XYZ file of C-alpha atoms in Angstrom:
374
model
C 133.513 118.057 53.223
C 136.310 118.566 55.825
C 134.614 121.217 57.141
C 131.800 119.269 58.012
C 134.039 116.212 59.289
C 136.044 118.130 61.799
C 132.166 119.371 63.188
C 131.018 116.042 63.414
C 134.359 115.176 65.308
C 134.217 118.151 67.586
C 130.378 117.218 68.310
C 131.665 113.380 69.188
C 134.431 115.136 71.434
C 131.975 117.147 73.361
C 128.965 114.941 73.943
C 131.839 112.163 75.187
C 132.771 114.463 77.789
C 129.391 115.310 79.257
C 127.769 113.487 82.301
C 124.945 111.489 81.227
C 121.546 113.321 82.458
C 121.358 110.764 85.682
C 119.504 110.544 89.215
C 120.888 113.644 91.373
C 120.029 115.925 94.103
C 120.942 119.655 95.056
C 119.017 122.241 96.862
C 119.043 124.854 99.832
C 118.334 124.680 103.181
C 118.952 127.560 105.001
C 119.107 127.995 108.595
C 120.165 124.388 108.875
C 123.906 123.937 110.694
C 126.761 122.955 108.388
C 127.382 118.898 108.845
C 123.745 117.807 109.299
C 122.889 115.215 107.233
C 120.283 114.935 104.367
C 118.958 111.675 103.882
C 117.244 110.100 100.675
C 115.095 106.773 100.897
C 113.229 105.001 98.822
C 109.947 102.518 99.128
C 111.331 99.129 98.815
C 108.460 97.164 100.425
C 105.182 98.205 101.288
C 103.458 99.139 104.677
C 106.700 99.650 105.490
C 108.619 102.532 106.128
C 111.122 104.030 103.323
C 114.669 102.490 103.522
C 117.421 104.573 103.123
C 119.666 104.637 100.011
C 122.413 107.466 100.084
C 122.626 110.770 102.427
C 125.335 113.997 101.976
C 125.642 116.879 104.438
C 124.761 120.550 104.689
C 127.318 122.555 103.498
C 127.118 126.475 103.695
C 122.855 125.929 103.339
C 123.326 123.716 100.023
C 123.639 119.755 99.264
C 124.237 117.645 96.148
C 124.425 114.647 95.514
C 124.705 111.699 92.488
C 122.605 109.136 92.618
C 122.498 105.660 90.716
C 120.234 106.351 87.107
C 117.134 104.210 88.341
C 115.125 101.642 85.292
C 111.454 102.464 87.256
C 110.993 105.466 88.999
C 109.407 105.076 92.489
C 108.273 106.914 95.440
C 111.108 108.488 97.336
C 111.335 110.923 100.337
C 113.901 113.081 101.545
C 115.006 114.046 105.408
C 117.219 116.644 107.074
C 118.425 115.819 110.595
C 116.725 117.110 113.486
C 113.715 118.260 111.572
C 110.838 116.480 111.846
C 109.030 114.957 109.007
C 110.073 114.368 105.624
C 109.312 115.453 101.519
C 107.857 113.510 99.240
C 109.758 113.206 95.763
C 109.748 110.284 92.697
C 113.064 109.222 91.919
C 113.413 109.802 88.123
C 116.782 110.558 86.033
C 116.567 114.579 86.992
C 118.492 116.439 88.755
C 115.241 117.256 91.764
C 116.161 120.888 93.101
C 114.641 121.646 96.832
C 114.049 124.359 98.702
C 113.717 122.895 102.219
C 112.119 125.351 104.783
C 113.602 124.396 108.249
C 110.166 125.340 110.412
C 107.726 123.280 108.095
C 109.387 121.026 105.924
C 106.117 119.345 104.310
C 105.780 122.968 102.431
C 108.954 122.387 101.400
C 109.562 122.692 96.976
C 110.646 120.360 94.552
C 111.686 121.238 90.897
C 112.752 117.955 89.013
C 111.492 116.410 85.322
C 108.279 115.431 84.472
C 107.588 112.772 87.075
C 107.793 115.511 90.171
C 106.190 118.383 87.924
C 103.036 116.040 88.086
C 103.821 114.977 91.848
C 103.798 118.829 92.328
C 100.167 119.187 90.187
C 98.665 115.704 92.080
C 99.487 117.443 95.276
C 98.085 120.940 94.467
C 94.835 119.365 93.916
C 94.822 117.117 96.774
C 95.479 120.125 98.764
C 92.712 121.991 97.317
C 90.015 119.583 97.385
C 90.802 119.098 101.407
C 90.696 122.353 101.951
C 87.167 122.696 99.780
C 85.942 119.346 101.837
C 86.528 120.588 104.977
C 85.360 124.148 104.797
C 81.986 121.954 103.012
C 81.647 120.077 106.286
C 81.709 122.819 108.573
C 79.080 124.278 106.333
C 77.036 120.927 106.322
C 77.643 120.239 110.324
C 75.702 123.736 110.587
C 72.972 123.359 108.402
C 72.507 119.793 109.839
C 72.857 121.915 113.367
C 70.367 124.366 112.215
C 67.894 122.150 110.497
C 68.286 123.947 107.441
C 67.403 120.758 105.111
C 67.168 122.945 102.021
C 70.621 124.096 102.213
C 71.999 120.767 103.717
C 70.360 118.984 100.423
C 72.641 122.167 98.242
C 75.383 121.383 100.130
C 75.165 117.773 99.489
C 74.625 118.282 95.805
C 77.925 120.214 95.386
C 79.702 117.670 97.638
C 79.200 114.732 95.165
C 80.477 117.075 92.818
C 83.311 117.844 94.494
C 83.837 113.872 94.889
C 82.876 113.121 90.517
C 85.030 115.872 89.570
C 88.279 114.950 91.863
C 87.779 110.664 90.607
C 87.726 112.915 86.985
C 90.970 114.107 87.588
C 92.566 111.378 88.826
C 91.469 109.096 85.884
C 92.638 112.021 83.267
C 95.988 111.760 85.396
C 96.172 107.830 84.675
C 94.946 107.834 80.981
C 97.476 110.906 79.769
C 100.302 109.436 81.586
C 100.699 105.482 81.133
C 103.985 105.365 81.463
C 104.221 107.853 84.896
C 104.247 106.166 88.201
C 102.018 109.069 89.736
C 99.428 106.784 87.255
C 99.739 104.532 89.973
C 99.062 107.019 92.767
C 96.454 107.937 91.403
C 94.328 104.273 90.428
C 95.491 103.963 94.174
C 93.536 106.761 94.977
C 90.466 105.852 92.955
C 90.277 102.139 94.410
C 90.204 104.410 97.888
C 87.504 106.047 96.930
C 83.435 105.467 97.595
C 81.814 103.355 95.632
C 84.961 102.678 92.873
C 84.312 102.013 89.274
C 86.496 98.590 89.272
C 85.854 98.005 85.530
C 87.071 101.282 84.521
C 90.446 101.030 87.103
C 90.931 98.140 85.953
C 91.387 99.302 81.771
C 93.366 102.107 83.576
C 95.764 99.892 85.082
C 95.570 97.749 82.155
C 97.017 100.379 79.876
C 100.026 101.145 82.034
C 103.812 100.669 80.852
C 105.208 97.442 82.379
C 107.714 99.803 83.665
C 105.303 101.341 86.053
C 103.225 98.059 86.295
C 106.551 96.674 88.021
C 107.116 99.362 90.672
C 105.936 98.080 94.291
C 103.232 100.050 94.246
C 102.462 98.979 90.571
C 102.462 94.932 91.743
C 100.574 95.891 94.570
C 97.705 96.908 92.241
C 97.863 94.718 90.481
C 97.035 91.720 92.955
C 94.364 93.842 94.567
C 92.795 93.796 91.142
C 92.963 90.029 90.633
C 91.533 90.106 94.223
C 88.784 92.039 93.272
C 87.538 89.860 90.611
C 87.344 87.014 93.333
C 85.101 89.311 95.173
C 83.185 91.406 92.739
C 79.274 91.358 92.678
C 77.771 88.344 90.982
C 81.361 86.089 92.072
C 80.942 83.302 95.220
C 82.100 85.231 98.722
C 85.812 83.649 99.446
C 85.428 81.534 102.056
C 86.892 81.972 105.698
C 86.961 80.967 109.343
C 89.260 83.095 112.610
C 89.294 83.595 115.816
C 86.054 85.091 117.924
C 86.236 86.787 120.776
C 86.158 84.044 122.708
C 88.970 82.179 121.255
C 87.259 79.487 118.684
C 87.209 79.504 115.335
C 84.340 80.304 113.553
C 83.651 79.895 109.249
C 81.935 81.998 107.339
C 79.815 79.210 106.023
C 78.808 78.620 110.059
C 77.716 82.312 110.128
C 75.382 82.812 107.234
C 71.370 83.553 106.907
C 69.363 84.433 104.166
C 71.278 87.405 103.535
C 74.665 87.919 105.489
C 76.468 91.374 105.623
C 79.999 90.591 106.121
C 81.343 93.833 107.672
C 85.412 94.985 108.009
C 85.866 97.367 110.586
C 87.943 98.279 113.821
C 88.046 99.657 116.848
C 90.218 103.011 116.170
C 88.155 103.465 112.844
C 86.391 106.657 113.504
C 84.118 106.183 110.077
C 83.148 102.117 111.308
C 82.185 103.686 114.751
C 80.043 106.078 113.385
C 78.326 103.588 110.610
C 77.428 100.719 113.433
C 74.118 102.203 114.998
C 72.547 102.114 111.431
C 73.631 98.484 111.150
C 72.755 97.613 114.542
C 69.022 99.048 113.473
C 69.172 96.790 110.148
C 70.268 94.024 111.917
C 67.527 94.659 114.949
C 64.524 94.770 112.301
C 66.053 91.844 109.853
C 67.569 89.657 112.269
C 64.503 87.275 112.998
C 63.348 87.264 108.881
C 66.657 85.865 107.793
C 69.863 88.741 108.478
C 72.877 87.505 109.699
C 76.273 89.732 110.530
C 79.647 88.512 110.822
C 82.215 91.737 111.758
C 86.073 91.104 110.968
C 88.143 93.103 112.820
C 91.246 94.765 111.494
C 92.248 95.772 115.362
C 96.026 95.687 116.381
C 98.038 93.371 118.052
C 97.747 93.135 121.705
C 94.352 95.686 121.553
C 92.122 92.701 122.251
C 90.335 94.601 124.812
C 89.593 97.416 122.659
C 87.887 95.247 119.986
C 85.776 93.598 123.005
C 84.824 97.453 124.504
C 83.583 98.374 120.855
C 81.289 95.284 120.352
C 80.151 95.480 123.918
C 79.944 99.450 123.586
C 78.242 99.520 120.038
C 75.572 97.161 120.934
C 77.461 94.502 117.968
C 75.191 91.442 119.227
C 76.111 88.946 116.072
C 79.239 87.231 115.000
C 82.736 88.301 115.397
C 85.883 87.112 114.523
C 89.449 88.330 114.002
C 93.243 87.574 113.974
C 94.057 91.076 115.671
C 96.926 91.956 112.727
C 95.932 95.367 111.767
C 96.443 95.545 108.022
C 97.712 92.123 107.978
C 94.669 90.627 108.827
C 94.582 87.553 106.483
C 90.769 87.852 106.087
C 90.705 91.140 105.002
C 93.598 90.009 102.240
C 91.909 87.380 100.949
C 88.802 90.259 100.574
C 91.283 92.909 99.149
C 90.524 95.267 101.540
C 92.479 98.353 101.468
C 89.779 100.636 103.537
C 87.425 100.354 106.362
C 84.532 100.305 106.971
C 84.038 98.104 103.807
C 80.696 95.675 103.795
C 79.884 92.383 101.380
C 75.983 91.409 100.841
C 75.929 87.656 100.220
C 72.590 85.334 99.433
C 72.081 82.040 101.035
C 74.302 80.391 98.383
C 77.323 82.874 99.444
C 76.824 84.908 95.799
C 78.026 88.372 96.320
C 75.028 91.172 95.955
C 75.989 93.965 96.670
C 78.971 95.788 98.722
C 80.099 99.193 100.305
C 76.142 100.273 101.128
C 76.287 102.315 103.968
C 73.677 104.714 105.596
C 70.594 103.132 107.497
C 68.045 104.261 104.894
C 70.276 102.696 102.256
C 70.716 99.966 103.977
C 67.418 99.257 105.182
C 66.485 99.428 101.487
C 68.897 97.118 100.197
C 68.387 94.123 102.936
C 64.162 94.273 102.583
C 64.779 94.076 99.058
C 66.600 91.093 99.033
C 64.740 89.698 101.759
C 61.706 89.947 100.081
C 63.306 88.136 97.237
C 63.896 85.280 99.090
């Protein structure tokens, strides 16, 4: 029995003397000076840029440092001085190990818990499926080049599943790890995506920890989602008025036909640009049996002139309107709009019917169908 107490008390002695497991750094960085700083930050707000929390220097190509233990992990970066860029890390309590390579630090690595082991698998595939999607395109820009319209239809075929297979992942990601904030990268992703399955993000999201629900990123979800039910097929179109080009206001309720596409796009979005000719055909054939457009613009402060060139340019001949704040358009807010080009089908009672169809044979489609309905 005494034998066993002195263990016990040896066991108390030694655990009391260890560091708790907390929130540190360390890692190499050779061929970087001695004295150049390394700088950790952390997202505190969104659309912002990360602040800075804590920073040690270079010492002999190493660096450590403690950290405060963090309640919610987040998204986190870290920077060296004088090289450009920055990695990419979630703050957890783990010591995260880097290798920083001075000449390209976005291939920098990261060793750390469980939180950066599936940062380092979310990446790998996000890597891979670019590099599969754009070695596809070339592929489908020659066939398309060629008129080859067997192979372009193959090539199709395997790109939607490249697209089902990469949403699979991402949902396996959110429903094996509930209480991981790459969960929330992920839903992030999948509301991104085209055509989202809102009723199965939102069960995702819905079986999150709180922990991760609470993150900025995890609040930010979490409105967009109680936006989306505001705007989901089937709900009334929020209402609206801003600015047109010529400086009046104009409502939505001012702007509507039988069937009203209300389109969010921009000027510097390369995907809107290339979408308008097969609206400007719908509109052109549906315009006199009942098709209205109003356009919102998410264009930047002071870029006036470049929203007017693109109307004028595109051949945009219906309504416009827009309060030139870029992602802070209040409009596209109330919508939940996260990515453009994004379109809303209303009816003549401003009842959603459709969103997000895109292509002028889709299109086409979609508006004779519910003109005919009328």
């Amino acid at each position: 029995m005494r034998k066993l107490i002195g263990i016990a008390s040896l066991l108390v002695i030694l655990t009391g003397c260890e560091k708790d497991q907390g929130y540190s750094i360390s890692g190499k960085a050779e061929g970087i000076e001695n004295g150049k700083m390394v700088y950790v930050s952390e997202v505190k707000e969104l659309n912002q840029r990360p602040a800075r929390i804590d920073s040690t220097s270079i010492e002999n190509g190493k660096f450590e440092l403690d950290l405060a233990d963090v309640e919610n992990s987040n998204l986190s970066a870290l920077e060296v001085e004088g090289v450009n860029g920055m990695v990419l890390f979630i703050s957890e309590n783990e010591n995260i190990d880097f290798t920083i390579y001075k000449d390209s630090i976005q291939a920098s690595k990261k060793k750390g818990g469980k939180e950066n082991e599936l940062l380092n698998e979310y990446l790998e595939h996000y890597q891979a499926i670019n590099k599969e999607g754009n070695k596809l395109g070339a592929e489908m820009r020659a066939a398309y080049q060629s008129k080859d319209s067997t192979k372009l239809e193959t090539l199709q075929a395997t790109q939607k599943e490249i697209i089902d297979n990469d949403k699979l992942f991402k949902m396996q990601i959110a429903e094996e790890n509930k209480d991981s904030f790459i969960s929330i990268m992920a839903i992030m992703d999948l509301l991104r995506s085209q055509q989202p399955d809102i009723k199965k993000i939102k069960e995702l999201y819905a079986s999150l920890s709180e922990d991760v629900k609470n993150t900025p990123y995890g609040e930010m979800i979490g409105k967009q989602l109680e936006t989306m039910n505001a705007t989901e097929i089937g709900s009334e179109a929020p209402d609206f008025s801003g600015p047109t080009p010529d400086g009046e206001e104009l409502a939505l309720a001012d702007a509507m036909g039988k069937v009203t596409i209300i389109d969010f796009w921009a000027a510097w979005c390369k995907p809107c640009r290339q979408e308008n000719p097969n609206v400007v055909k719908v509109y052109n054939k549906y315009h006199d049996k009942g098709l209205n457009i109003i356009s919102v613009s998410l264009d930047k402060p002071n870029e006036k002139d470049k929203w007017l060139k693109a109307i004028e340019d595109d051949g945009l001949v219906w309504n416009h309107v827009s309060n030139l704040k870029f992602w802070d358009e209040p409009i596209a807010k109330k919508y939940g709009i996260r990515a453009i080009p994004a379109t809303f089908i209303i009816d003549e009672n401003g009842v959603i019917v459709d969103r997000d169809v895109r292509g002028e044979e889709a299109l086409d489609k979609r508006i004779g169908e519910l003109l005919a309905a009328e």
